[in-house]
Amino acid sequence: MLPVASACLAKISRLFDLDCQPAQVAVALGRLGEARPGLRLPGSVDTFEQGVRAILGQLVSVAMAARLTAKVARRYGETLPDAPDYVCFPGPETLALADPLALKALGMPRRRAEALIHLAQATLVGKLALTAPTDIEQSVKHLQTFPGIGRWTANYFALRGWQAKDIFLPDDYLIKQRFAGMTAAQIRQYAERWKPWRSYALLHIWYTHGWQPSMDSEIAGIQ
């Protein structure tokens, strides 16, 4: 294990957000974070896999996204010799060569299948950052130049794949429910109060059933 120990520890740290400073986050979030103090960002150990999951999560329920991901893993992944019930998630070198019609047959639109293949190809040539870039905002814009990746997908990938600390998703279905009656611009403005920890605010809002924002005059004037 020694040759890979440092890499494994770094992945574990990203997966569980071990570098988080809960006290600093709590100050920024105020009452929003009181119900779940110390809540951390769920990361990932494989950035490319998280990109695949972000694409498969477009416009479907969490349960459906999980089923699609499992189908992709079973179709293209490799089983472990000593644990045949477990499957290694397919890497970009495998999905880059996938047939879009074969992916479509798993239950996704062809455009989404083509987006997965392009993501894999981009990863192989270094166009997808596998570690958190210095300029998250510009990198999110770059992701949106990929076929089949819009604003929600790019930001969700940044949240989970890069574990970006200051991401908010005004276009997310559940967020729009929580901010009922508000425009995307109003939601973005409202979330400014939680900078630079908007990702944590996003999680708290997701997990807090019945949470509602307080509309103030500053927000009301934004269309």
XYZ file of N, CA and C in Angstrom:
669
model
N 0.809 -1.216 0.000
C 0.000 0.000 0.000
C 0.847 1.272 0.000
N 2.079 1.191 0.472
C 2.881 2.401 0.610
C 3.010 3.198 -0.693
N 3.216 2.543 -1.843
C 3.361 3.323 -3.078
C 2.127 4.149 -3.444
N 0.966 3.710 -2.993
C -0.273 4.421 -3.360
C -0.942 5.077 -2.157
N -0.280 5.039 -1.010
C -0.905 5.545 0.220
C -1.282 7.016 0.112
N -0.376 7.838 -0.393
C -0.668 9.277 -0.449
C -1.821 9.564 -1.401
N -1.863 8.859 -2.538
C -2.960 9.062 -3.487
C -4.283 8.626 -2.882
N -4.269 7.501 -2.163
C -5.497 7.010 -1.525
C -5.990 7.981 -0.461
N -5.071 8.503 0.335
C -5.455 9.442 1.388
C -6.045 10.721 0.796
N -5.469 11.178 -0.312
C -5.992 12.386 -0.959
C -7.407 12.152 -1.481
N -7.645 10.973 -2.053
C -8.985 10.653 -2.561
C -9.990 10.547 -1.422
N -9.579 9.937 -0.319
C -10.465 9.821 0.840
C -10.805 11.204 1.394
N -9.802 12.075 1.424
C -10.030 13.436 1.911
C -11.046 14.164 1.048
N -10.930 14.000 -0.284
C -11.889 14.650 -1.186
C -13.275 14.032 -1.051
N -13.324 12.722 -0.889
C -14.614 12.037 -0.796
C -15.414 12.521 0.404
N -14.735 12.699 1.535
C -15.425 13.063 2.775
C -15.220 14.521 3.186
N -14.594 15.315 2.318
C -14.412 16.741 2.589
C -13.706 16.965 3.927
N -12.615 16.240 4.126
C -11.933 16.283 5.416
C -11.204 17.598 5.667
N -10.989 18.387 4.626
C -10.328 19.681 4.809
C -11.312 20.794 5.163
N -12.571 20.447 5.290
C -13.599 21.442 5.616
C -13.316 22.117 6.960
N -13.653 23.400 7.050
C -13.548 24.148 8.298
C -14.969 24.486 8.758
N -15.627 23.580 9.490
C -17.044 23.762 9.838
C -17.353 25.069 10.555
N -16.434 25.540 11.385
C -16.697 26.770 12.131
C -16.820 27.964 11.184
N -15.961 28.025 10.176
C -16.031 29.122 9.207
C -17.323 29.056 8.396
N -17.695 27.844 8.002
C -18.929 27.670 7.237
C -20.128 28.091 8.077
N -20.123 27.708 9.343
C -21.247 28.012 10.233
C -21.465 29.514 10.371
N -20.382 30.273 10.428
C -20.506 31.729 10.549
C -21.212 32.303 9.323
N -20.841 31.827 8.144
C -21.435 32.347 6.909
C -22.887 31.926 6.740
N -23.220 30.711 7.169
C -24.565 30.184 6.947
C -25.565 30.640 8.002
N -25.083 30.961 9.186
C -25.990 31.410 10.239
C -27.033 30.367 10.582
N -28.284 30.771 10.673
C -29.363 29.877 11.101
C -29.592 28.732 10.120
N -29.267 28.951 8.852
C -29.473 27.902 7.858
C -28.739 26.620 8.231
N -27.563 26.751 8.823
C -26.763 25.574 9.127
C -26.961 24.993 10.511
N -27.872 25.549 11.286
C -28.008 25.112 12.681
C -28.538 23.688 12.823
N -29.391 23.255 11.905
C -29.997 21.923 12.039
C -28.996 20.804 11.764
N -27.977 21.085 10.958
C -26.996 20.062 10.592
C -25.588 20.636 10.699
N -25.149 20.963 11.894
C -23.808 21.542 12.047
C -22.737 20.554 11.593
N -21.748 21.068 10.898
C -20.655 20.210 10.445
C -20.926 19.463 9.158
N -22.052 19.738 8.498
C -22.371 19.064 7.239
C -21.259 19.317 6.221
N -20.799 18.240 5.581
C -19.700 18.353 4.623
C -20.167 18.036 3.210
N -19.363 18.438 2.235
C -19.709 18.197 0.837
C -19.371 16.763 0.453
N -20.313 16.028 -0.109
C -19.984 14.687 -0.601
C -19.163 14.803 -1.876
N -17.961 14.265 -1.858
C -17.093 14.356 -3.027
C -17.104 13.084 -3.841
N -15.977 12.754 -4.434
C -15.861 11.537 -5.227
C -14.396 11.119 -5.262
N -14.171 9.849 -5.553
C -12.794 9.366 -5.680
C -12.370 9.305 -7.144
N -13.316 9.457 -8.050
C -13.029 9.385 -9.482
C -13.752 10.545 -10.174
N -12.998 11.532 -10.581
C -13.591 12.733 -11.167
C -14.336 12.425 -12.461
N -13.760 11.556 -13.289
C -14.431 11.204 -14.542
C -15.767 10.518 -14.265
N -15.786 9.585 -13.331
C -17.047 8.921 -12.981
C -18.086 9.943 -12.546
N -17.663 10.948 -11.788
C -18.614 11.960 -11.341
C -19.151 12.763 -12.519
N -18.319 12.961 -13.531
C -18.800 13.624 -14.730
C -19.873 12.811 -15.438
N -19.657 11.507 -15.503
C -20.661 10.617 -16.095
C -21.955 10.689 -15.295
N -21.832 10.649 -13.979
C -23.020 10.710 -13.121
C -23.769 12.036 -13.302
N -23.035 13.118 -13.468
C -23.681 14.423 -13.650
C -24.498 14.444 -14.939
N -23.957 13.869 -16.000
C -24.687 13.825 -17.272
C -25.900 12.915 -17.165
N -25.730 11.760 -16.538
C -26.841 10.820 -16.406
C -27.928 11.346 -15.471
N -27.588 12.334 -14.644
C -28.565 12.897 -13.718
C -29.409 14.009 -14.308
N -29.206 14.312 -15.592
C -29.952 15.400 -16.223
C -31.428 15.040 -16.371
N -32.283 15.884 -15.810
C -33.734 15.807 -16.030
C -34.349 14.470 -15.645
N -33.737 13.773 -14.698
C -34.327 12.532 -14.192
C -34.252 12.551 -12.669
N -34.978 11.647 -12.041
C -34.940 11.549 -10.585
C -33.604 10.973 -10.134
N -33.304 11.133 -8.859
C -32.076 10.567 -8.300
C -32.067 9.052 -8.477
N -33.212 8.415 -8.259
C -33.305 6.960 -8.389
C -33.044 6.517 -9.827
N -33.619 7.228 -10.784
C -33.407 6.884 -12.189
C -31.949 7.074 -12.586
N -31.327 8.157 -12.116
C -29.916 8.400 -12.413
C -29.054 7.270 -11.864
N -29.375 6.801 -10.665
C -28.617 5.702 -10.064
C -28.772 4.424 -10.885
N -29.978 4.169 -11.373
C -30.202 2.963 -12.180
C -29.438 3.037 -13.505
N -29.454 4.200 -14.137
C -28.719 4.364 -15.387
C -27.219 4.177 -15.177
N -26.716 4.748 -14.090
C -25.293 4.618 -13.782
C -24.926 3.159 -13.567
N -25.772 2.425 -12.862
C -25.525 1.002 -12.623
C -25.511 0.226 -13.938
N -26.406 0.572 -14.848
C -26.449 -0.106 -16.147
C -25.170 0.143 -16.940
N -24.698 1.388 -16.927
C -23.456 1.716 -17.626
C -22.288 0.949 -17.019
N -22.237 0.889 -15.697
C -21.153 0.180 -15.017
C -21.173 -1.308 -15.348
N -22.357 -1.910 -15.320
C -22.448 -3.348 -15.607
C -22.122 -3.650 -17.070
N -22.517 -2.739 -17.969
C -22.287 -2.982 -19.402
C -20.833 -2.786 -19.787
N -20.173 -1.791 -19.204
C -18.830 -1.447 -19.661
C -17.734 -1.651 -18.615
N -18.101 -1.868 -17.371
C -17.099 -2.039 -16.331
C -16.557 -3.455 -16.264
N -15.532 -3.633 -15.454
C -14.917 -4.942 -15.265
C -15.192 -5.431 -13.852
N -15.491 -6.721 -13.741
C -15.703 -7.305 -12.416
C -14.360 -7.648 -11.791
N -14.330 -7.676 -10.474
C -13.115 -8.032 -9.755
C -12.988 -9.554 -9.714
N -11.814 -10.092 -10.010
C -11.639 -11.548 -10.047
C -12.060 -12.243 -8.754
N -11.745 -11.635 -7.622
C -12.046 -12.262 -6.335
C -13.377 -11.808 -5.752
N -14.071 -10.924 -6.453
C -15.360 -10.419 -5.961
C -16.263 -10.143 -7.163
N -16.770 -11.199 -7.791
C -17.534 -11.038 -9.038
C -18.811 -10.218 -8.909
N -19.274 -9.990 -7.690
C -20.475 -9.170 -7.509
C -20.170 -7.675 -7.574
N -18.890 -7.328 -7.581
C -18.488 -5.927 -7.609
C -17.934 -5.563 -8.988
N -18.271 -4.365 -9.440
C -17.869 -3.909 -10.769
C -17.056 -2.625 -10.649
N -15.932 -2.578 -11.362
C -15.150 -1.341 -11.430
C -15.777 -0.420 -12.475
N -15.952 0.829 -12.134
C -16.577 1.762 -13.073
C -15.693 1.908 -14.307
N -16.289 1.902 -15.496
C -15.481 2.010 -16.720
C -14.753 3.344 -16.811
N -13.527 3.287 -17.271
C -12.742 4.496 -17.421
C -13.009 5.186 -18.743
N -12.421 6.355 -18.948
C -12.659 7.108 -20.185
C -12.179 6.374 -21.426
N -11.125 5.559 -21.292
C -10.618 4.835 -22.451
C -11.639 3.822 -22.978
N -12.513 3.339 -22.098
C -13.562 2.402 -22.510
C -14.763 3.137 -23.093
N -15.254 4.138 -22.367
C -16.450 4.848 -22.830
C -16.180 5.708 -24.066
N -14.931 6.082 -24.288
C -14.608 6.861 -25.488
C -14.878 6.061 -26.755
N -14.847 4.732 -26.647
C -15.055 3.861 -27.801
C -16.456 3.269 -27.848
N -17.310 3.680 -26.931
C -18.656 3.106 -26.855
C -19.497 3.516 -28.063
N -20.422 2.652 -28.419
C -21.380 2.932 -29.490
C -22.540 3.729 -28.894
N -22.836 4.911 -29.430
C -23.938 5.698 -28.856
C -25.274 4.964 -28.869
N -25.490 4.106 -29.857
C -26.740 3.355 -29.905
C -26.796 2.309 -28.795
N -25.640 1.738 -28.456
C -25.597 0.774 -27.355
C -25.880 1.465 -26.026
N -25.355 2.667 -25.868
C -25.646 3.437 -24.658
C -27.116 3.838 -24.625
N -27.637 4.253 -25.761
C -29.047 4.634 -25.844
C -29.946 3.466 -25.440
N -29.534 2.252 -25.789
C -30.327 1.068 -25.463
C -30.421 0.825 -23.961
N -29.539 1.461 -23.193
C -29.584 1.321 -21.733
C -30.681 2.182 -21.117
N -31.242 3.103 -21.913
C -32.359 3.891 -21.400
C -32.135 5.386 -21.350
N -31.216 5.893 -22.178
C -30.946 7.335 -22.198
C -31.126 7.873 -23.612
N -31.394 9.160 -23.765
C -31.476 9.743 -25.102
C -30.130 9.652 -25.817
N -30.163 9.590 -27.132
C -28.909 9.488 -27.889
C -28.000 10.683 -27.607
N -28.587 11.871 -27.487
C -27.754 13.047 -27.227
C -26.979 12.891 -25.920
N -27.601 12.295 -24.928
C -26.918 12.079 -23.656
C -25.817 11.040 -23.815
N -26.091 10.016 -24.606
C -25.071 9.007 -24.876
C -23.863 9.640 -25.567
N -24.118 10.497 -26.528
C -23.030 11.176 -27.235
C -22.271 12.116 -26.300
N -22.977 12.712 -25.340
C -22.315 13.582 -24.359
C -21.345 12.779 -23.498
N -21.734 11.559 -23.120
C -20.843 10.695 -22.333
C -19.585 10.356 -23.123
N -19.771 10.015 -24.388
C -18.626 9.650 -25.224
C -17.689 10.840 -25.398
N -18.252 12.023 -25.631
C -17.421 13.219 -25.784
C -16.680 13.527 -24.483
N -17.345 13.368 -23.343
C -16.683 13.601 -22.057
C -15.489 12.668 -21.901
N -15.675 11.398 -22.269
C -14.584 10.432 -22.166
C -13.432 10.820 -23.082
N -13.742 11.207 -24.295
C -12.704 11.606 -25.242
C -11.975 12.860 -24.767
N -12.727 13.806 -24.210
C -12.117 15.032 -23.687
C -11.187 14.729 -22.521
N -11.576 13.758 -21.707
C -10.746 13.364 -20.571
C -9.418 12.788 -21.050
N -9.472 11.967 -22.076
C -8.262 11.313 -22.581
C -7.252 12.304 -23.144
N -7.727 13.416 -23.682
C -6.807 14.398 -24.275
C -6.541 15.570 -23.333
N -6.975 15.445 -22.084
C -6.656 16.457 -21.084
C -7.530 17.687 -21.080
N -8.692 17.626 -21.741
C -9.585 18.788 -21.774
C -10.537 18.845 -20.581
N -10.593 17.779 -19.803
C -11.391 17.775 -18.574
C -10.446 17.753 -17.385
N -10.496 18.780 -16.566
C -9.636 18.844 -15.384
C -10.067 17.788 -14.373
N -9.133 16.928 -13.974
C -9.450 15.867 -13.024
C -9.161 16.274 -11.585
N -8.542 17.417 -11.411
C -8.365 18.001 -10.082
C -8.956 19.408 -10.121
N -9.291 19.920 -8.959
C -9.958 21.222 -8.894
C -9.093 22.310 -9.523
N -9.599 23.000 -10.539
C -8.835 24.082 -11.163
C -8.806 25.315 -10.270
N -7.870 26.190 -10.543
C -7.752 27.418 -9.760
C -8.946 28.337 -9.990
N -9.362 28.467 -11.233
C -10.484 29.337 -11.584
C -11.712 28.475 -11.863
N -12.505 28.240 -10.835
C -13.683 27.386 -10.968
C -14.686 27.978 -11.950
N -14.908 29.285 -11.856
C -15.918 29.929 -12.697
C -15.603 29.757 -14.181
N -14.352 30.009 -14.566
C -13.973 29.862 -15.968
C -14.020 28.406 -16.404
N -13.663 27.511 -15.505
C -13.679 26.086 -15.832
C -15.103 25.578 -16.013
N -16.033 26.117 -15.234
C -17.444 25.760 -15.406
C -17.933 26.245 -16.773
N -17.524 27.441 -17.165
C -17.895 27.949 -18.492
C -17.306 27.070 -19.593
N -16.074 26.605 -19.388
C -15.437 25.717 -20.364
C -16.218 24.412 -20.492
N -16.669 23.870 -19.384
C -17.451 22.639 -19.425
C -18.715 22.806 -20.261
N -19.291 23.990 -20.224
C -20.532 24.231 -20.961
C -20.323 24.293 -22.476
N -19.063 24.242 -22.921
C -18.801 24.140 -24.360
C -18.836 22.688 -24.822
N -18.874 21.739 -23.881
C -18.960 20.328 -24.240
C -20.382 20.013 -24.709
N -20.548 19.180 -25.718
C -21.895 18.788 -26.155
C -22.691 18.149 -25.023
N -23.923 18.590 -24.854
C -24.801 17.970 -23.870
C -24.583 18.404 -22.436
N -23.716 19.397 -22.215
C -23.468 19.877 -20.852
C -23.902 21.335 -20.755
N -24.941 21.566 -19.985
C -25.439 22.912 -19.759
C -25.003 23.444 -18.409
N -25.631 24.524 -17.992
C -25.219 25.192 -16.756
C -25.404 24.306 -15.528
N -26.567 23.626 -15.419
C -26.802 22.779 -14.248
C -25.766 21.672 -14.164
N -25.532 20.972 -15.271
C -24.598 19.846 -15.270
C -23.185 20.298 -14.939
N -22.759 21.402 -15.536
C -21.406 21.898 -15.296
C -21.207 22.284 -13.834
N -22.187 22.975 -13.267
C -22.068 23.383 -11.867
C -22.177 22.196 -10.916
N -23.051 21.242 -11.229
C -23.163 20.056 -10.375
C -21.867 19.255 -10.417
N -21.261 19.164 -11.596
C -19.971 18.483 -11.689
C -18.919 19.199 -10.851
N -18.899 20.525 -10.912
C -17.939 21.285 -10.106
C -18.153 21.031 -8.622
N -19.416 20.945 -8.225
C -19.759 20.697 -6.823
C -19.236 19.351 -6.351
N -19.477 18.305 -7.135
C -19.146 16.946 -6.722
C -17.772 16.485 -7.219
N -17.463 16.778 -8.476
C -16.205 16.307 -9.039
C -14.998 17.081 -8.545
N -15.126 18.407 -8.495
C -14.034 19.255 -8.012
C -14.231 19.655 -6.557
N -15.351 19.323 -5.995
C -15.714 19.696 -4.624
C -15.552 21.208 -4.409
N -16.041 21.961 -5.370
C -15.987 23.421 -5.274
C -16.859 23.895 -4.117
N -16.346 24.818 -3.330
C -17.012 25.232 -2.093
C -18.061 26.328 -2.284
N -18.051 26.972 -3.457
C -18.907 28.153 -3.617
C -19.784 28.042 -4.864
N -20.497 26.924 -4.965
C -21.389 26.658 -6.101
C -22.842 26.737 -5.640
N -23.684 27.341 -6.464
C -25.123 27.315 -6.194
C -25.841 26.957 -7.489
N -26.999 26.324 -7.379
C -27.721 25.816 -8.550
C -29.125 26.418 -8.628
N -29.248 27.642 -9.114
C -30.574 28.266 -9.178
C -31.523 27.562 -10.139
N -30.976 26.752 -11.056
C -31.814 26.042 -12.023
C -32.199 24.644 -11.550
N -31.733 24.244 -10.382
C -32.044 22.909 -9.871
C -33.531 22.794 -9.528
N -34.108 21.642 -9.817
C -35.549 21.452 -9.618
C -35.953 21.695 -8.167
N -35.229 21.092 -7.230
C -35.599 21.238 -5.826
C -35.350 22.656 -5.323
N -34.274 23.269 -5.789
C -33.998 24.652 -5.393
C -35.106 25.579 -5.883
N -35.584 25.374 -7.090
C -36.690 26.199 -7.597
C -37.955 25.983 -6.779
N -38.145 24.781 -6.255
C -39.280 24.537 -5.368
C -39.115 25.284 -4.054
N -37.911 25.244 -3.496
C -37.661 25.925 -2.224
C -37.811 27.439 -2.371
N -37.407 27.965 -3.535
C -37.488 29.403 -3.793
C -38.692 29.708 -4.682
N -39.813 29.116 -4.379
C -41.014 29.262 -5.215
C -41.366 30.732 -5.425
N -41.659 31.087 -6.671
C -42.047 32.452 -6.989
C -40.889 33.383 -7.275
N -39.662 32.890 -7.162
C -38.492 33.726 -7.412
C -37.852 33.343 -8.735
N -37.293 34.327 -9.425
C -36.587 34.068 -10.677
C -35.193 33.527 -10.373
N -34.537 32.993 -11.410
C -33.173 32.495 -11.233
C -32.246 33.616 -10.777
N -32.446 34.825 -11.320
C -31.619 35.969 -10.919
C -31.827 36.304 -9.444
N -33.062 36.248 -8.985
C -33.351 36.516 -7.574
C -32.735 35.448 -6.673
N -32.785 34.206 -7.119
C -32.197 33.118 -6.331
C -30.690 33.307 -6.222
N -30.052 33.632 -7.350
C -28.602 33.856 -7.323
C -28.251 35.001 -6.385
N -29.020 36.093 -6.450
C -28.755 37.234 -5.584
C -28.950 36.866 -4.122
N -29.989 36.110 -3.838
C -30.258 35.693 -2.461
C -29.088 34.873 -1.914
N -28.544 33.999 -2.758
C -27.473 33.103 -2.315
C -26.149 33.823 -2.084
N -26.042 35.071 -2.551
C -24.803 35.826 -2.355
C -24.455 35.951 -0.878
N -25.445 35.942 -0.008
C -25.206 36.109 1.434
C -24.378 34.973 2.029
N -24.296 33.841 1.336
C -23.584 32.674 1.872
C -22.193 32.500 1.284
N -21.747 33.441 0.447
C -20.396 33.349 -0.102
C -19.377 33.432 1.036
N -18.251 32.725 0.952
C -17.793 31.859 -0.140
C -18.120 30.374 0.084
N -19.211 30.096 0.781
C -19.560 28.706 1.122
C -20.949 28.337 0.590
N -21.279 28.810 -0.600
C -22.627 28.562 -1.119
C -22.916 27.083 -1.369
N -21.891 26.292 -1.617
C -22.118 24.853 -1.816
C -22.713 24.216 -0.568
N -22.236 24.634 0.594
C -22.764 24.094 1.853
C -24.196 24.573 2.077
N -24.457 25.821 1.727
C -25.831 26.330 1.836
C -26.762 25.526 0.943
N -26.295 25.209 -0.256
C -27.087 24.407 -1.190
C -27.480 23.071 -0.569
N -26.518 22.400 0.048
C -26.812 21.107 0.677
C -27.822 21.253 1.803
N -27.643 22.253 2.638
C -28.579 22.459 3.753
C -29.995 22.705 3.231
N -30.121 23.480 2.171
C -31.451 23.750 1.608
C -32.042 22.481 1.005
N -31.222 21.712 0.312
C -31.692 20.437 -0.244
C -32.270 19.535 0.853
N -31.565 19.473 1.970
C -31.897 18.506 3.014
C -32.907 19.015 4.036
N -33.308 20.280 3.930
C -34.228 20.848 4.913
C -35.620 20.969 4.310
N -36.462 20.007 4.605
C -37.819 20.008 4.060
C -38.601 21.206 4.603
N -39.253 21.911 3.698
C -40.077 23.039 4.110
C -39.334 24.344 4.272
N -38.003 24.342 4.007
C -37.256 25.599 4.130
C -37.778 26.621 3.127
N -37.893 27.874 3.572
C -38.333 28.961 2.706
C -37.451 30.181 2.918
N -37.151 30.908 1.840
C -36.354 32.122 1.984
C -37.210 33.263 2.498
N -36.558 34.250 3.057
C -37.268 35.464 3.460
C -37.067 36.497 2.362
N -38.132 36.927 1.740
C -38.039 37.910 0.652
C -37.813 39.300 1.243
N -36.759 39.972 0.796
C -36.518 41.335 1.261
C -36.589 42.295 0.077
N -36.538 43.570 0.370
C -36.724 44.585 -0.676
C -35.626 44.514 -1.731
N -34.418 44.156 -1.317
C -33.308 44.074 -2.270
C -33.580 42.998 -3.317
N -34.088 41.852 -2.871
C -34.363 40.750 -3.786
C -35.598 41.041 -4.627
N -36.601 41.633 -4.020
C -37.866 41.874 -4.717
C -37.689 42.757 -5.941
N -36.676 43.609 -5.946
C -36.474 44.508 -7.069
C -35.762 43.891 -8.249
N -35.316 42.642 -8.101
C -34.594 41.962 -9.179
C -35.567 41.139 -10.007
N -35.497 41.274 -11.313
C -36.388 40.517 -12.203
C -35.778 39.163 -12.539
